[in-house]
mmCIF file of C-alpha atoms in Angstrom:
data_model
loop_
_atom_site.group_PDB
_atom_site.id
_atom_site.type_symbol
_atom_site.label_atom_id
_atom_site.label_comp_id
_atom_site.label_asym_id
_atom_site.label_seq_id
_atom_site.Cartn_x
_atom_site.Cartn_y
_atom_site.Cartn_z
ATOM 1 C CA UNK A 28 45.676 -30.178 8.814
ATOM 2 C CA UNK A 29 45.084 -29.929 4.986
ATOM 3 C CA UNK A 30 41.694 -31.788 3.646
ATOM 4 C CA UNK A 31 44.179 -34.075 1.562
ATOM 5 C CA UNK A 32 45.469 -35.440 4.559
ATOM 6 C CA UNK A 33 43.168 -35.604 6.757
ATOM 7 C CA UNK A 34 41.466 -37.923 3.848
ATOM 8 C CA UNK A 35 44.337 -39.920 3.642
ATOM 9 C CA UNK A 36 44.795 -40.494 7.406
ATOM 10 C CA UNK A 37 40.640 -41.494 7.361
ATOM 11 C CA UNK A 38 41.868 -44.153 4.661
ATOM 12 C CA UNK A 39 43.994 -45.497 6.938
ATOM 13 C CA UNK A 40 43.058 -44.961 10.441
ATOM 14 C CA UNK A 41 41.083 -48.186 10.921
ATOM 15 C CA UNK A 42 45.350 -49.967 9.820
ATOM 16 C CA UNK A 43 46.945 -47.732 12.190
ATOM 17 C CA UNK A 44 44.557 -49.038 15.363
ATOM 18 C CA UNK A 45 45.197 -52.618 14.147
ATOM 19 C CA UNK A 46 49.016 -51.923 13.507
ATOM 20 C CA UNK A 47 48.609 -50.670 17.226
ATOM 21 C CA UNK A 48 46.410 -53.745 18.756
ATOM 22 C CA UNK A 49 49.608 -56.092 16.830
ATOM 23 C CA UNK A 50 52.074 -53.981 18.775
ATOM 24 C CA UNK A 51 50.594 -54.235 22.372
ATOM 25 C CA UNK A 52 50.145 -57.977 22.020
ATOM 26 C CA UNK A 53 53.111 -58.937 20.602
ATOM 27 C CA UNK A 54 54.294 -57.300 23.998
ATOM 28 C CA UNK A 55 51.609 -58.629 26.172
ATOM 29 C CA UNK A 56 53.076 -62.259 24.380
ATOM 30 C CA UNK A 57 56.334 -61.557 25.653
ATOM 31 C CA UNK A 58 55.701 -60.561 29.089
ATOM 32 C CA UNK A 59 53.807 -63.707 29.345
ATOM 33 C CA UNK A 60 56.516 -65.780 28.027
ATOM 34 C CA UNK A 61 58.909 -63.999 30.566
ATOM 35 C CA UNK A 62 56.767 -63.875 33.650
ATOM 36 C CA UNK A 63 54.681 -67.254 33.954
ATOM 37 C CA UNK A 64 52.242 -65.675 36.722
ATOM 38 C CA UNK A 65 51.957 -62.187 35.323
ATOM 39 C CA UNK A 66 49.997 -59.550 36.136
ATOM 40 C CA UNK A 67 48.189 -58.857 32.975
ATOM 41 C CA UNK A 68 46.814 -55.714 34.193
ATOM 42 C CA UNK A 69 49.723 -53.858 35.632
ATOM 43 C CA UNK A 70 51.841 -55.595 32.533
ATOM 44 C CA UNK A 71 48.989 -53.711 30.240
ATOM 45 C CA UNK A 72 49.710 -50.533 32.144
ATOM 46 C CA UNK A 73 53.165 -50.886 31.634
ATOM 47 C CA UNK A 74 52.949 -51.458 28.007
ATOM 48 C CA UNK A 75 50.537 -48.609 26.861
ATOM 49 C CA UNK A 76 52.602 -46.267 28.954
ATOM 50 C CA UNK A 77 56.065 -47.664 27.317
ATOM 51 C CA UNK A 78 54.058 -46.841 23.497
ATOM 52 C CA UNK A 79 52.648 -43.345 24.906
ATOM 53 C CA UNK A 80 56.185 -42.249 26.148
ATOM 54 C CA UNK A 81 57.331 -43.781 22.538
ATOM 55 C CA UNK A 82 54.885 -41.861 20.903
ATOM 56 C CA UNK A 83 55.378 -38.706 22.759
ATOM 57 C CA UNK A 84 59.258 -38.868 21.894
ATOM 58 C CA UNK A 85 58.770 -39.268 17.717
ATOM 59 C CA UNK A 86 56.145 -36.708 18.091
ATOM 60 C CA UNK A 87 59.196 -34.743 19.301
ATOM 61 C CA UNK A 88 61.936 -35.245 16.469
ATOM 62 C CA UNK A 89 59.299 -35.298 13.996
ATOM 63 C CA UNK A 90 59.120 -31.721 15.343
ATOM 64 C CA UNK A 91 62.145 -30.818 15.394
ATOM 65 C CA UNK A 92 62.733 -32.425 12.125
ATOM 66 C CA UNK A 93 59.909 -30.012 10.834
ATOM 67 C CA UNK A 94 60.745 -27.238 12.500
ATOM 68 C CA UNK A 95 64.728 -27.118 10.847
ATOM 69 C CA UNK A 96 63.155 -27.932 7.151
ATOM 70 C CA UNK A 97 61.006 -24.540 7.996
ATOM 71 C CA UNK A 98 64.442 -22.978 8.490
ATOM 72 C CA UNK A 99 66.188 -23.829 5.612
#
């Protein structure tokens, strides 16, 4: 990674991780709201493997996306 990014992700890290805490509890909200006698745990589980797979996917067009703009 160039130095100029990596700066700029260092600016910003500490809004991505509380971008990311919003995410998982708007979810855990929701699962509350649509299972009165949840199981927070195994609904935690759920949702951090649900944002890993989501993660892992755009990690996956962003590559392909980069890797026809190296071909052009």
């Amino acid at each position: 990674m160039n130095k100029m990014e990596q700066m700029e992700l260092e600016a910003h890290r500490a809004e991505i991780v509380k971008d990311m805490h919003s995410l998982v509890e708007k979810y855990r909200a929701i699962f509350d709201w649509d299972i009165p006698e949840i199981d927070q745990h195994a609904a935690d589980k759920l949702i951090l493997a649900a944002m890993h797979k989501a993660l892992e996917d755009i990690a996956s067009q962003l590559a392909g996306a980069n890797a026809s703009q190296a071909l052009d």
